mmCIF file of C-alpha atoms in Angstrom:
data_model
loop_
_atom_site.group_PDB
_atom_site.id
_atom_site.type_symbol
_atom_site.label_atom_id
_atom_site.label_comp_id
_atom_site.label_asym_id
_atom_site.label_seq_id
_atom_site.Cartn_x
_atom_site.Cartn_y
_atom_site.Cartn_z
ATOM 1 C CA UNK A 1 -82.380 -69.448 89.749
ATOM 2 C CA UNK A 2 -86.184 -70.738 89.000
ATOM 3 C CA UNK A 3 -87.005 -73.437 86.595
ATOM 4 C CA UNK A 4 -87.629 -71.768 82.823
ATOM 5 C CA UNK A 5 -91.020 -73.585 81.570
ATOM 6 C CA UNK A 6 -91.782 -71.454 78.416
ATOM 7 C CA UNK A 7 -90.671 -72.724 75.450
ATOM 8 C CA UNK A 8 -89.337 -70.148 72.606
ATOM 9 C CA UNK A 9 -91.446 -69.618 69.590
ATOM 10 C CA UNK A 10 -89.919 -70.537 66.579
ATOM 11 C CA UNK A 11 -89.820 -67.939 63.474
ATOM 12 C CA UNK A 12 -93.251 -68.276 62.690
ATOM 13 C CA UNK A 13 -92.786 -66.596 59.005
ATOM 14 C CA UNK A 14 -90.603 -69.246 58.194
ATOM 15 C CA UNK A 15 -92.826 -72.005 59.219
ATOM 16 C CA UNK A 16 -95.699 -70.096 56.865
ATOM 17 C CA UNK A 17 -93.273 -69.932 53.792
ATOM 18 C CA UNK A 18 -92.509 -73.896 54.111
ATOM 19 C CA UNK A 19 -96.396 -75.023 54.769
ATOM 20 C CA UNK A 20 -97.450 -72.799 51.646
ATOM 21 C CA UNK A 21 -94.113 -73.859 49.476
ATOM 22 C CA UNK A 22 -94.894 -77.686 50.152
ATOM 23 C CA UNK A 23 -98.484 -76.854 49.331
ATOM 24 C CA UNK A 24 -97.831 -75.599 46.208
ATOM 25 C CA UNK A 25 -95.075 -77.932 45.431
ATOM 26 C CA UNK A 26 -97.150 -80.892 46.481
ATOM 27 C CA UNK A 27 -99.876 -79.592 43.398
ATOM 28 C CA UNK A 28 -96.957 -78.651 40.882
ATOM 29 C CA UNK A 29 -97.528 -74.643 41.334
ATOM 30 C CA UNK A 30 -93.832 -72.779 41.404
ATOM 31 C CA UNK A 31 -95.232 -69.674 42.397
ATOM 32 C CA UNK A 32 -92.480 -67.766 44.428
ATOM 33 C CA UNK A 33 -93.669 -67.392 48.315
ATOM 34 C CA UNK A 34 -91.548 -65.988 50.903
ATOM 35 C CA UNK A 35 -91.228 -62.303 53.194
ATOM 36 C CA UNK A 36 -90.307 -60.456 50.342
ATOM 37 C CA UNK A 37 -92.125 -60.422 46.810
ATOM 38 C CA UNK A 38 -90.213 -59.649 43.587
ATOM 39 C CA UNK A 39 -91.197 -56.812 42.090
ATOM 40 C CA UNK A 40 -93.432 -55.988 38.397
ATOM 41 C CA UNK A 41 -89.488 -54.672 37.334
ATOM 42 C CA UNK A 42 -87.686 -57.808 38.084
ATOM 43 C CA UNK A 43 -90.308 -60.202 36.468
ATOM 44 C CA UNK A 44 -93.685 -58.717 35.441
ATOM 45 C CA UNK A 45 -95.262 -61.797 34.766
ATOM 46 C CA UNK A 46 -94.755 -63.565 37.762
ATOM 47 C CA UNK A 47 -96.810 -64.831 40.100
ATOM 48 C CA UNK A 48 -96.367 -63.920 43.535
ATOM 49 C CA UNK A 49 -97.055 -64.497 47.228
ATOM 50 C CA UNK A 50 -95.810 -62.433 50.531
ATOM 51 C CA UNK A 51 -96.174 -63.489 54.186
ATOM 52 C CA UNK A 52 -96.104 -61.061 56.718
ATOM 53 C CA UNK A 53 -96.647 -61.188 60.955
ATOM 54 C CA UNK A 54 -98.402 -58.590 61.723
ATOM 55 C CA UNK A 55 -99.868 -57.494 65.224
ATOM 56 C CA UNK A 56 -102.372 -60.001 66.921
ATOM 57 C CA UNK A 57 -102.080 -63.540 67.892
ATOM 58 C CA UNK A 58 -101.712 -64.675 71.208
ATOM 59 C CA UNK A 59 -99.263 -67.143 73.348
ATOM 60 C CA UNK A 60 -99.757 -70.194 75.853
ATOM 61 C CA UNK A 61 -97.007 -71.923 77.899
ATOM 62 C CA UNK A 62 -96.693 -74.445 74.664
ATOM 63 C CA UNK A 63 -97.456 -71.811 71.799
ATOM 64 C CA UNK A 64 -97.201 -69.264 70.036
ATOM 65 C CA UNK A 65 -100.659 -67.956 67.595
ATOM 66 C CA UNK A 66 -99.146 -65.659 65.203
ATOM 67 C CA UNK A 67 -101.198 -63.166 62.845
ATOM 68 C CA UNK A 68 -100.755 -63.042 58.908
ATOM 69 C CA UNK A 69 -101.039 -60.821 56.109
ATOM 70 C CA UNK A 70 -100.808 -63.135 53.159
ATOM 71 C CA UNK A 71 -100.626 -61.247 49.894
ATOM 72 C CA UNK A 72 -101.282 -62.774 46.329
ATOM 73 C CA UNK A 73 -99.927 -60.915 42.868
ATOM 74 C CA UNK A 74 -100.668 -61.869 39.640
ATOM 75 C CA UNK A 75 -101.538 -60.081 36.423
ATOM 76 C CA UNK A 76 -104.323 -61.547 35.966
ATOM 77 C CA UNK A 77 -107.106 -60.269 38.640
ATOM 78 C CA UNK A 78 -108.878 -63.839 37.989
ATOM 79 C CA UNK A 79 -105.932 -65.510 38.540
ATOM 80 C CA UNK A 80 -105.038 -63.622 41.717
ATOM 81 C CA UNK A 81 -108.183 -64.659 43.188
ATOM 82 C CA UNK A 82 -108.008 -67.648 42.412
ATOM 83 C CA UNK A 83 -104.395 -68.259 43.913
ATOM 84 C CA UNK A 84 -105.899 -66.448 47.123
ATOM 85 C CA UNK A 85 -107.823 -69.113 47.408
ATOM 86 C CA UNK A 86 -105.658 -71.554 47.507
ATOM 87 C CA UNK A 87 -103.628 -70.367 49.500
ATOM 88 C CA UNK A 88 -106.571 -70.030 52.032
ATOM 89 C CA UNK A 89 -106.972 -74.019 51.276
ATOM 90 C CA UNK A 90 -103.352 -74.491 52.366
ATOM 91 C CA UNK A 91 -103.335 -72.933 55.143
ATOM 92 C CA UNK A 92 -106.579 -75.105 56.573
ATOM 93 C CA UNK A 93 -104.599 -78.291 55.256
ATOM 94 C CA UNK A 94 -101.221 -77.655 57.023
ATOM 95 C CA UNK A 95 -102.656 -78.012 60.052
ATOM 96 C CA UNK A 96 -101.354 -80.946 62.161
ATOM 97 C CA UNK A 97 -98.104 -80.899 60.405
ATOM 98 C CA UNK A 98 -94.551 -80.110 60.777
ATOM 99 C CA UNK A 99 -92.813 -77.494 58.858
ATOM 100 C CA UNK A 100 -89.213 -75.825 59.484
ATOM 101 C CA UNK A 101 -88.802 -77.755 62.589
ATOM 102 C CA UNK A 102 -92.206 -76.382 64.120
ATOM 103 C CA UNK A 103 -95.600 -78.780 64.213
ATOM 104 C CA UNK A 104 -98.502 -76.609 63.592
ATOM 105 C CA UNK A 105 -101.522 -76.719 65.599
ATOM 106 C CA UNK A 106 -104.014 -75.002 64.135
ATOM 107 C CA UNK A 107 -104.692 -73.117 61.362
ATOM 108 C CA UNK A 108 -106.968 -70.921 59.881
ATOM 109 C CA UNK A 109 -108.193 -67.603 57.675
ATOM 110 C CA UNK A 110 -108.835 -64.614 60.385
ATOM 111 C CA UNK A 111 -110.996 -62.482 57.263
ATOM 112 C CA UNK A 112 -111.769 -63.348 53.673
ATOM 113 C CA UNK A 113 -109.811 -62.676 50.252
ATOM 114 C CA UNK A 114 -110.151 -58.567 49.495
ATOM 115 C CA UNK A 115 -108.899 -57.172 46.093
ATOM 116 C CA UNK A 116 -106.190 -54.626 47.284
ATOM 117 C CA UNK A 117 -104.757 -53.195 43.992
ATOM 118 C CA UNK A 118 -101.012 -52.519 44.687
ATOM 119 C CA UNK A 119 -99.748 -48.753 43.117
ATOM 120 C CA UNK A 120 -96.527 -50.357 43.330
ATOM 121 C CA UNK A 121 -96.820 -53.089 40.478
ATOM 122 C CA UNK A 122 -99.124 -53.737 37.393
ATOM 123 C CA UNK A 123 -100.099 -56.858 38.890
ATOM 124 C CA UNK A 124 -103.537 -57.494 40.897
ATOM 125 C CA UNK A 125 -103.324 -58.168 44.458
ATOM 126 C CA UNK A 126 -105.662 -60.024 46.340
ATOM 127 C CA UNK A 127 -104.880 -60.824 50.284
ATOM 128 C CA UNK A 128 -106.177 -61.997 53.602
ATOM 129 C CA UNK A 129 -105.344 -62.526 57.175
ATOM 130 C CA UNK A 130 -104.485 -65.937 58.710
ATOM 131 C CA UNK A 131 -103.421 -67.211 61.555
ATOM 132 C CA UNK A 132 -100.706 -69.886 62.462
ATOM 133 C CA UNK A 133 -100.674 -71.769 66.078
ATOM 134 C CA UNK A 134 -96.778 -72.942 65.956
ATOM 135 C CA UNK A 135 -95.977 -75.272 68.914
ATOM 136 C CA UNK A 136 -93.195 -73.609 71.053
ATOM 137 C CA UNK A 137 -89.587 -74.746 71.152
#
């Protein structure tokens, strides 16, 4: 049997929810991040961000670069932007850290903030693409 050298990637959406959680929690902001966003029904006030891995990225022997959309609700359209945008400083400042059990290598915002009204909610939307490099396992 040969030697395995590659690592295994570690769930690269979690590591994104922790970084931005800590972020926000680090600057007193509760808003709810995670894969799934809570709907206008459940709490139509609430503001809101969604991280998903989407296609892109690449991979090394020791990592893994994975692709985001990161999506930002809030009733306000101001406010949306403005959360976008701190979300886009987060990501930057994450970098060199270690979040669920993965240290991040890089970091960084792979197009700028576009207002993308969502049919599904009453809420503005703002979002981006971002990229993660998560060393491997």
């Amino acid at each position: 049997m040969m030697a395995d050298n590659w690592g295994e990637a570690p769930p690269s959406q979690a590591v994104m929810v922790a970084a931005l959680k800590a972020g926000l929690a680090a600057e007193g902001d509760t808003t709810h991040v995670g894969t799934k966003a809570p709907r206008d029904a459940e709490n139509p006030s609430a503001r809101r961000i969604r991280v998903s891995r989407i296609a892109g990225g690449s991979e090394t022997f020791a990592t893994d670069s994975a692709r985001f959309l990161i999506e930002c609700w809030d009733p306000s359209e101001l406010a949306a932007e403005q959360l976008v945008n701190k979300v886009r400083r987060l990501l930057k400042q994450c970098r060199g850290q270690r979040f669920a059990g993965a240290f991040i290598h890089g970091a960084k915002a792979t197009s700028l903030p576009v207002n993308f009204p969502d049919p599904g909610t009453s809420s503005a939307r703002f979002q981006f693409t971002g990229e993660l490099t998560i060393g491997l396992l």
